[in-house]
mmCIF file of C-alpha atoms and ligand atoms in Angstrom:
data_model
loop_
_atom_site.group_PDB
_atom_site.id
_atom_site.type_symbol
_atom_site.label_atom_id
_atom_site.label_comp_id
_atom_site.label_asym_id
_atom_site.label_seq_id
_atom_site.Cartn_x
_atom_site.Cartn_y
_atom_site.Cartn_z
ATOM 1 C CA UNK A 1 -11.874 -12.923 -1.138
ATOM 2 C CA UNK A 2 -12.833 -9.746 -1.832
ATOM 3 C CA UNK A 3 -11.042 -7.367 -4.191
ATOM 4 C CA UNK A 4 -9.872 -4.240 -3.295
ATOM 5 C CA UNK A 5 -8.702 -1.057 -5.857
ATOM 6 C CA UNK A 6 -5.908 0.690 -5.463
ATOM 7 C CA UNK A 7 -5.362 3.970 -7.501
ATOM 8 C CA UNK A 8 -2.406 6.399 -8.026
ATOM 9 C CA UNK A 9 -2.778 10.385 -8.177
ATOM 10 C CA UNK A 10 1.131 10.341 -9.366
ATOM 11 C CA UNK A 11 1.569 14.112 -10.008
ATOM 12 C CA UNK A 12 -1.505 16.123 -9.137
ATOM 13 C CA UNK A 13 -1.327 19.941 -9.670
ATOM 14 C CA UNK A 14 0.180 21.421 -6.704
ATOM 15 C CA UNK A 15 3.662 19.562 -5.295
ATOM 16 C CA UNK A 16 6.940 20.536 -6.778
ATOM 17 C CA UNK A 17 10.453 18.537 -6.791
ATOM 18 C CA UNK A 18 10.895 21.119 -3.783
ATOM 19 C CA UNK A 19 8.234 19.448 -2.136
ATOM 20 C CA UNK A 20 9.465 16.062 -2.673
ATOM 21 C CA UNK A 21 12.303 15.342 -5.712
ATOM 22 C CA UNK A 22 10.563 12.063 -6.858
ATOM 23 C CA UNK A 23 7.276 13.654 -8.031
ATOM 24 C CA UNK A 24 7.057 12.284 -11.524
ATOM 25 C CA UNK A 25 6.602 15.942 -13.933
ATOM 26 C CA UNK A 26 7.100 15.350 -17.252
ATOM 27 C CA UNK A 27 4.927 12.783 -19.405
ATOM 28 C CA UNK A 28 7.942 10.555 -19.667
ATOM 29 C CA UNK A 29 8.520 10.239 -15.731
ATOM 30 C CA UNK A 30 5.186 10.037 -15.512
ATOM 31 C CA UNK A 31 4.563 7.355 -17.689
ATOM 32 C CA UNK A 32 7.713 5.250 -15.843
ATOM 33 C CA UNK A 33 6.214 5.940 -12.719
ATOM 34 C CA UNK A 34 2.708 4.831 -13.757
ATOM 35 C CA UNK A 35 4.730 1.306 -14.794
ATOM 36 C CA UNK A 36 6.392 1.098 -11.300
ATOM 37 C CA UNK A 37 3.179 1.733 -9.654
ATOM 38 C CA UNK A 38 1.180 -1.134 -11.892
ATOM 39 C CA UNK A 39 3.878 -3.870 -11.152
ATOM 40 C CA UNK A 40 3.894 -2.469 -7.057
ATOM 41 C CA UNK A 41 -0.993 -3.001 -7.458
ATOM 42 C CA UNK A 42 -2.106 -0.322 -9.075
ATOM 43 C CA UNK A 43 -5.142 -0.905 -11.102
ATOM 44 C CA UNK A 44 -5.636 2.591 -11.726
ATOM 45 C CA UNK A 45 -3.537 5.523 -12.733
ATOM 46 C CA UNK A 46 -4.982 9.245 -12.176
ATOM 47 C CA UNK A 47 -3.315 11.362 -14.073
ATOM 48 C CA UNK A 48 -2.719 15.436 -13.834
ATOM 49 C CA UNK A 49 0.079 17.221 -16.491
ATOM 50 C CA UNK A 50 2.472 20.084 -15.585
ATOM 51 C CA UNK A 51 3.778 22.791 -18.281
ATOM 52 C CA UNK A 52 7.392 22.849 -19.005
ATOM 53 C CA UNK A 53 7.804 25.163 -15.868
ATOM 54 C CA UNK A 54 6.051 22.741 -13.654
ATOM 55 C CA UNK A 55 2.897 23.949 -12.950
ATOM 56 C CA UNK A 56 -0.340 22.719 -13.392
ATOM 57 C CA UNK A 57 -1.723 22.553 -16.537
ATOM 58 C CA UNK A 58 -4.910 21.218 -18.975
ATOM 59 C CA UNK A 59 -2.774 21.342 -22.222
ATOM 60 C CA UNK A 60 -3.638 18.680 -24.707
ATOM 61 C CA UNK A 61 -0.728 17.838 -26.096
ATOM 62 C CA UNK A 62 0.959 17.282 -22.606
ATOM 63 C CA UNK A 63 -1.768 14.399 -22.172
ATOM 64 C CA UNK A 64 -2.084 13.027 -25.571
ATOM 65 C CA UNK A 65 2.153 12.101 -25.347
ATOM 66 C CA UNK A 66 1.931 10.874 -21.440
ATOM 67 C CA UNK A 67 -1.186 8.341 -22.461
ATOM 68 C CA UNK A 68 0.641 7.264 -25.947
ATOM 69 C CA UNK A 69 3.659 6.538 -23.511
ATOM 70 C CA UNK A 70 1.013 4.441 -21.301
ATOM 71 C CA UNK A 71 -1.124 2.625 -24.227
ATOM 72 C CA UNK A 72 2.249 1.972 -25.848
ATOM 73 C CA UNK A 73 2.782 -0.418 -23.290
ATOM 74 C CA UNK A 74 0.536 -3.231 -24.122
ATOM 75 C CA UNK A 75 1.570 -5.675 -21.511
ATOM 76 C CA UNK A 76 0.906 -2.753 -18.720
ATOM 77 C CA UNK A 77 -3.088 -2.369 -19.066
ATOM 78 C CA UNK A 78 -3.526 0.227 -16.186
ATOM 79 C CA UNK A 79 -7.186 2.196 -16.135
ATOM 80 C CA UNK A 80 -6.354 5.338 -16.743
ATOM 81 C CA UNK A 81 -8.111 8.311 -15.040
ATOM 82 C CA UNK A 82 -7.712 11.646 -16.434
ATOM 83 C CA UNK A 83 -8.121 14.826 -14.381
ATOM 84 C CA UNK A 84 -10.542 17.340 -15.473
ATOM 85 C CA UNK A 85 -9.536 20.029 -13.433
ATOM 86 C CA UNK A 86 -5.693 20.074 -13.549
ATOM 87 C CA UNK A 87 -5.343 24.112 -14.180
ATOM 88 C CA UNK A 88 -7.355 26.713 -11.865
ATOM 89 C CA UNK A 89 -7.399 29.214 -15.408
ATOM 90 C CA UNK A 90 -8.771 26.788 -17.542
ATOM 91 C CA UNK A 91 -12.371 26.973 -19.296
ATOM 92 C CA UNK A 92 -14.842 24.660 -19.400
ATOM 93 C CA UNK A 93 -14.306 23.688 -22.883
ATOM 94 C CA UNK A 94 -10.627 23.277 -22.551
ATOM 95 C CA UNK A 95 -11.261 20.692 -19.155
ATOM 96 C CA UNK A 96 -13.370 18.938 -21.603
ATOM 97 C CA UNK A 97 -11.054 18.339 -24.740
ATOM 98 C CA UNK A 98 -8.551 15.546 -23.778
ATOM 99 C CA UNK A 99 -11.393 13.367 -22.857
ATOM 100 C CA UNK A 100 -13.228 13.961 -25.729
ATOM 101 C CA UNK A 101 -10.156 12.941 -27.583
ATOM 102 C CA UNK A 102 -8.284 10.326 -25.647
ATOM 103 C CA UNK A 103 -11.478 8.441 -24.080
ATOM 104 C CA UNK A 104 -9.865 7.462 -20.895
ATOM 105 C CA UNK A 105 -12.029 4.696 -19.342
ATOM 106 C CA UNK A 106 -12.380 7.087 -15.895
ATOM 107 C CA UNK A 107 -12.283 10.748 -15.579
ATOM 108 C CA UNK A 108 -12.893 12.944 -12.353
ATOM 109 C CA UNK A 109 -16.067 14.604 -12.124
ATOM 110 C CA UNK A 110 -15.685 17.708 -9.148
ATOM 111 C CA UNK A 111 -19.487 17.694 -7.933
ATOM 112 C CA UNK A 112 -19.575 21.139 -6.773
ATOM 113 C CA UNK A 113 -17.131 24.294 -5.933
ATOM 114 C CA UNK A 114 -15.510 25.298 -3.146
ATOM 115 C CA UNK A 115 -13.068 27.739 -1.351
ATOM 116 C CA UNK A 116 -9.662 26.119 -2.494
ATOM 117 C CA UNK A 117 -6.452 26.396 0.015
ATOM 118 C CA UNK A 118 -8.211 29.624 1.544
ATOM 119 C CA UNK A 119 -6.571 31.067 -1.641
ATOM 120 C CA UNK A 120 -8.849 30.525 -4.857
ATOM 121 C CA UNK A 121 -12.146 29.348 -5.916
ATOM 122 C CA UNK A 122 -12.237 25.720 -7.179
ATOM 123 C CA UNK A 123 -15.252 26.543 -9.565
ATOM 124 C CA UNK A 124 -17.450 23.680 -11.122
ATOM 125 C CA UNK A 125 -20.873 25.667 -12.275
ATOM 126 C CA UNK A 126 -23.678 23.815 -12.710
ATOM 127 C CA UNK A 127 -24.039 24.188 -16.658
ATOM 128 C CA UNK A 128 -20.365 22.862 -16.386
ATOM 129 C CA UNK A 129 -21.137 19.793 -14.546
ATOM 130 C CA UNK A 130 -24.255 19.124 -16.150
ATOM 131 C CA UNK A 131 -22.318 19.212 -19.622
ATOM 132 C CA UNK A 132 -19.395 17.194 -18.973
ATOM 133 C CA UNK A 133 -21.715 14.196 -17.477
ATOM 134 C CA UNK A 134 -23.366 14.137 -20.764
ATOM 135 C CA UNK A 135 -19.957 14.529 -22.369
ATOM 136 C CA UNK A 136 -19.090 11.445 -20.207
ATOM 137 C CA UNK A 137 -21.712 9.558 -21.594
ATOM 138 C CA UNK A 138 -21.481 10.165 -24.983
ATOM 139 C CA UNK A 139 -17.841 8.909 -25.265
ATOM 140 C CA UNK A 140 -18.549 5.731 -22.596
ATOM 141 C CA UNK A 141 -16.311 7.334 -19.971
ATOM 142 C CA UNK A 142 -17.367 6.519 -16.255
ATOM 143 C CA UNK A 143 -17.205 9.746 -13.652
ATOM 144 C CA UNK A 144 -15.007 9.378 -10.973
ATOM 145 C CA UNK A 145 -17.253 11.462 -8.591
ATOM 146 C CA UNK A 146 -14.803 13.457 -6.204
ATOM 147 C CA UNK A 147 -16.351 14.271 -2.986
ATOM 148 C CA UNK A 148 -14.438 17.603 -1.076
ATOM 149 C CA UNK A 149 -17.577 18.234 1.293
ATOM 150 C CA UNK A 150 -21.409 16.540 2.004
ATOM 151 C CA UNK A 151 -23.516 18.720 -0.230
ATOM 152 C CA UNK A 152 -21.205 17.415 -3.070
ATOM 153 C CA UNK A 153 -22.675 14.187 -2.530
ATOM 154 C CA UNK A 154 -26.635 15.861 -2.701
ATOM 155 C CA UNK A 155 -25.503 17.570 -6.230
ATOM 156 C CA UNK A 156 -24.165 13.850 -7.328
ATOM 157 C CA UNK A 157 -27.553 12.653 -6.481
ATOM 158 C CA UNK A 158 -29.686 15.438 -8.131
ATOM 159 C CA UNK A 159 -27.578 14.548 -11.744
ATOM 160 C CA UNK A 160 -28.556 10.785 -10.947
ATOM 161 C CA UNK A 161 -32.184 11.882 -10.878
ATOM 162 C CA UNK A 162 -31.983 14.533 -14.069
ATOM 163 C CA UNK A 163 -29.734 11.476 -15.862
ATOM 164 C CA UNK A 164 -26.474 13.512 -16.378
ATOM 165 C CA UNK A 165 -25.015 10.911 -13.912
ATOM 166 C CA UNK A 166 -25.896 7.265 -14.674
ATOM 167 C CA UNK A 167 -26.040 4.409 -12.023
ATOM 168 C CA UNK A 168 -24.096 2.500 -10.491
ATOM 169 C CA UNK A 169 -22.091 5.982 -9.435
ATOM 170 C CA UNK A 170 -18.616 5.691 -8.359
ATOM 171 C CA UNK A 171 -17.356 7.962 -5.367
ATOM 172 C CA UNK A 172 -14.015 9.657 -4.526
ATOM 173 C CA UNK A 173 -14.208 10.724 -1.245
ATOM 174 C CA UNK A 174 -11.349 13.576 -0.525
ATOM 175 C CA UNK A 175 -10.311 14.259 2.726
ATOM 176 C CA UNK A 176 -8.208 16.457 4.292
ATOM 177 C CA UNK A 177 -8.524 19.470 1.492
ATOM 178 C CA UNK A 178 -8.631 23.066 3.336
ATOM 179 C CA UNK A 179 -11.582 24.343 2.575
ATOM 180 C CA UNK A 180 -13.141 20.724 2.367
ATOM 181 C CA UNK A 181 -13.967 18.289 4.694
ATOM 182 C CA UNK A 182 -11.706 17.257 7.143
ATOM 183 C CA UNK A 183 -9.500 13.675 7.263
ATOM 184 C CA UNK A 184 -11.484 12.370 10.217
ATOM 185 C CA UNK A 185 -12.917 9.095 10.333
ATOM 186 C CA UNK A 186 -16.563 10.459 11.606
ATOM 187 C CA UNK A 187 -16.439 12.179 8.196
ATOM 188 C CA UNK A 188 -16.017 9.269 6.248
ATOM 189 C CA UNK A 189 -18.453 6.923 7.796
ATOM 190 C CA UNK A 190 -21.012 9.872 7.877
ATOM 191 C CA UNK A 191 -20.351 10.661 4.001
ATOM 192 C CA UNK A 192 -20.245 6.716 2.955
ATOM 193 C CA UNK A 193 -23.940 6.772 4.622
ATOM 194 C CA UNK A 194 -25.297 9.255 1.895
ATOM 195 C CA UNK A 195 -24.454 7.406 -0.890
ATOM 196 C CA UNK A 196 -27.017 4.825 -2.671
ATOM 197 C CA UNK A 197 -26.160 1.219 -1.581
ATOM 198 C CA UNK A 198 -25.329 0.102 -5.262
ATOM 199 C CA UNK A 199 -22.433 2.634 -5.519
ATOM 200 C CA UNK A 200 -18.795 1.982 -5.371
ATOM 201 C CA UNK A 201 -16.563 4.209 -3.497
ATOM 202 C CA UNK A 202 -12.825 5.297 -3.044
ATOM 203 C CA UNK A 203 -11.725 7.544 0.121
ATOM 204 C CA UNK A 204 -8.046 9.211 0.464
ATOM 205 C CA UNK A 205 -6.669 11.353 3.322
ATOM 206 C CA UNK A 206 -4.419 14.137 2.122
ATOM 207 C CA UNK A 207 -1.307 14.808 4.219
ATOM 208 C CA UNK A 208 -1.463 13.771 8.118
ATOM 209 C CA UNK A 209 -4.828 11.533 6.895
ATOM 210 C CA UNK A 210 -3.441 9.381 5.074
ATOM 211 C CA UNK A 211 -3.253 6.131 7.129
ATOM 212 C CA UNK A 212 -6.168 6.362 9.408
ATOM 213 C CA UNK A 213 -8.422 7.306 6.461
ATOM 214 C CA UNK A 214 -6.639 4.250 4.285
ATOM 215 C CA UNK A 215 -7.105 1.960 7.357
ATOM 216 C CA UNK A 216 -10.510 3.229 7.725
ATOM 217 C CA UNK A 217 -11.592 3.063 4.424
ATOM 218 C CA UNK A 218 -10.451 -0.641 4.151
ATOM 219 C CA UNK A 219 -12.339 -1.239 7.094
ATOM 220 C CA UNK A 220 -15.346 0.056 5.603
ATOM 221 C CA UNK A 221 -14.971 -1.942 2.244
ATOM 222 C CA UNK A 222 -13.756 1.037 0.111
ATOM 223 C CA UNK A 223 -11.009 0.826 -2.087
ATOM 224 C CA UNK A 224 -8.019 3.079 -1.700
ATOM 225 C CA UNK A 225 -6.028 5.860 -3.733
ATOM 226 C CA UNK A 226 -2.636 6.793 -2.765
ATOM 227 C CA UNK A 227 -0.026 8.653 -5.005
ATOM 228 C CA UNK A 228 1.733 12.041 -4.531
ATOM 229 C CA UNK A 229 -0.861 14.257 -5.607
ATOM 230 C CA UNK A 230 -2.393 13.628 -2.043
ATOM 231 C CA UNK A 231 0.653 12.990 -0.054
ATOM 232 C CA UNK A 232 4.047 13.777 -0.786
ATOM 233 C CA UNK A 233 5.460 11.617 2.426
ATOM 234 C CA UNK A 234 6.116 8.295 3.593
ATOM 235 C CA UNK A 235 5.871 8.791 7.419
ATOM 236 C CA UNK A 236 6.611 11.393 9.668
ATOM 237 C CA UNK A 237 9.723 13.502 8.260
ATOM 238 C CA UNK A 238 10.392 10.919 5.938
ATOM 239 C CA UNK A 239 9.684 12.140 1.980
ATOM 240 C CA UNK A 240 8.125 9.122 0.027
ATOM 241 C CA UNK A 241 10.890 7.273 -2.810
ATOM 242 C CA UNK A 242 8.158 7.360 -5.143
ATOM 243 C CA UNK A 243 4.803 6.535 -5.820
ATOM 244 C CA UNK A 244 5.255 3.044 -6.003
ATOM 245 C CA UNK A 245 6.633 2.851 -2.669
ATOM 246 C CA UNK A 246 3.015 3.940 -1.673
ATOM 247 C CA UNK A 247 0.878 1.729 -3.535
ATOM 248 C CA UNK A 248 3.146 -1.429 -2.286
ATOM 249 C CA UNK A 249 2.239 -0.057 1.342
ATOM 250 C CA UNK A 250 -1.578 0.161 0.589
ATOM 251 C CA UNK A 251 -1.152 -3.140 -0.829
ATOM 252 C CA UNK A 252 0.131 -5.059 1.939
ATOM 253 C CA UNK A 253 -1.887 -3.221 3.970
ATOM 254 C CA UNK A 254 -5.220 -4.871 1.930
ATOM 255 C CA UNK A 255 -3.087 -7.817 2.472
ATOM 256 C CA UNK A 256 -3.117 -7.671 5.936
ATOM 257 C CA UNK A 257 -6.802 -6.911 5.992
ATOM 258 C CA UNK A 258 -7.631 -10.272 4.464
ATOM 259 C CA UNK A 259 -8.534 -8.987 0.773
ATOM 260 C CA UNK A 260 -6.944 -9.486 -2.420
ATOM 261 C CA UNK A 261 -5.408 -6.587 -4.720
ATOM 262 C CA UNK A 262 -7.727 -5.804 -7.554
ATOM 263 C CA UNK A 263 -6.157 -6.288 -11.221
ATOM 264 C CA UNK A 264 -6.905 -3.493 -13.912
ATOM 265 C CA UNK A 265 -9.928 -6.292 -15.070
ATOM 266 C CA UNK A 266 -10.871 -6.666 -11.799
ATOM 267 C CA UNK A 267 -11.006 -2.712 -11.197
ATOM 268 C CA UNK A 268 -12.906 -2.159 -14.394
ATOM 269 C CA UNK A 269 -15.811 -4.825 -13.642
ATOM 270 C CA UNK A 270 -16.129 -3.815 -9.854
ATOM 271 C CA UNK A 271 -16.151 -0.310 -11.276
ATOM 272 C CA UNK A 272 -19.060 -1.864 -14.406
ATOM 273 C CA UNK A 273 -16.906 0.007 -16.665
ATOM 274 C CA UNK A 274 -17.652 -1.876 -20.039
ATOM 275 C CA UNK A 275 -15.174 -1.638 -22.016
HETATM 276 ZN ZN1 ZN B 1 -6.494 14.902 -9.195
#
């Protein structure tokens, strides 16, 4: 049967306990959460950190205590996927450190910049990307390749060719972003038919695009990310309990669909991470 990934965005950088109370903040919430989320399918956590006032934030220290919480738990062996752009004012060097440090087996890789929220620029230069893809390599960490819009995709496969990015490439596809690509299922197929045949890819639908882009990308024989970062509800006017509410739903739903919910072993061979 074949396997299907599911990966949580817990926390993200943008929704508050306004937004939805059960948004896991602190490393210690967001370390329990990660737990509920593994025992509801989860293979894979991705992880974002908040300051003390509960915005986004890159600070080391916030990431080194969440994934000491995680690793502490040796009968829990979630991937973990560390953001690398958690804090709009942070510099290149400082999106760089934790991974440097804490070697997460994924990290995201933001293949190109664009108008954020019609409010800021989400910048990722190219002497940026080009370093932290050789960063990536040096300390065995695969890319997560997040894909907001199709010329993303182009500047994935121009690193492929100059060997910043190494094959087999694994693809985020992220839907629904203003300023991005819309949640549409035409979007999807069309950006699933740039990408070289020996990839693996991912696809999430923020907001109102969640469940026809999770439907759709099952369909298609991506694997899924849910989580809070993306979505803070559970249906129409109806706030989500928690994260792990939302991975049990994309599980049953790869249920339903005939596959089998990938383990974190599973996850890391499908994904030919190697260690
Ligand atoms: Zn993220």
């Amino acid at each position: 049967m074949p396997k299907t990934i599911i990966s949580v965005a817990t926390t993200g950088a943008w929704p508050t306990k306004k937004d939805n109370p059960n948004v896991p903040l602190t490393p210690k919430e967001i370390a329990e959460d990660v737990f509920a989320c593994y025992e509801a399918g989860a293979a894979i956590a991705h992880l974002h950190m908040r300051d003390d006032n509960g915005a986004g934030t890159m600070d080391i220290n916030k990431f080194r205590e969440t994934v000491k919480l995680i690793k502490a738990r040796k009968d829990i062996p979630i991937v973990l996927n560390l953001t690398t752009s958690g804090a709009a004012n942070a510099s290149d060097e400082v999106r760089m450190a934790h991974i440097k440090e804490l070697e997460p087996e994924l990290a995201s890789y933001d293949c190109g910049s664009m108008n954020w929220m019609h409010v800021a620029v989400f910048l990722n230069t190219p002497p940026f990307l080009e370093q932290l893809g050789n960063v990536m390599q040096e300390h065995n960490i695969k890319p997560e390749i997040e894909i907001f819009d199709a010329g993303m995709v182009y500047n994935a496969l121009y690193y492929l060719k100059k060997g910043v990015l190494k094959a087999p490439l694994h693809f985020q596809f992220v839907l629904g972003a203003a300023g991005g690509m819309a949640a549409t299922i035409e979007n999807l197929v069309f950006l699933k038919s740039l990408i070289p045949s020996d990839c693996t890819w991912a696809a999430l639908g923020i907001g109102k695009g969640h469940i026809p882009i999770l439907m759709a990308t099952l369909a298609l024989g991506g694997h899924l990310r849910v989580g809070m970062e993306d979505n803070v509800m559970y249906g129409p006017g109806q706030l989500a309990e928690s994260n792990a509410q939302l991975v049990k739903r994309a599980a049953d739903f790869i249920r339903l669909a005939g596959n089998e919910v990938a383990t974190p072993a599973e996850a890391k061979q499908i994904l030919s991470i190697t260690r």
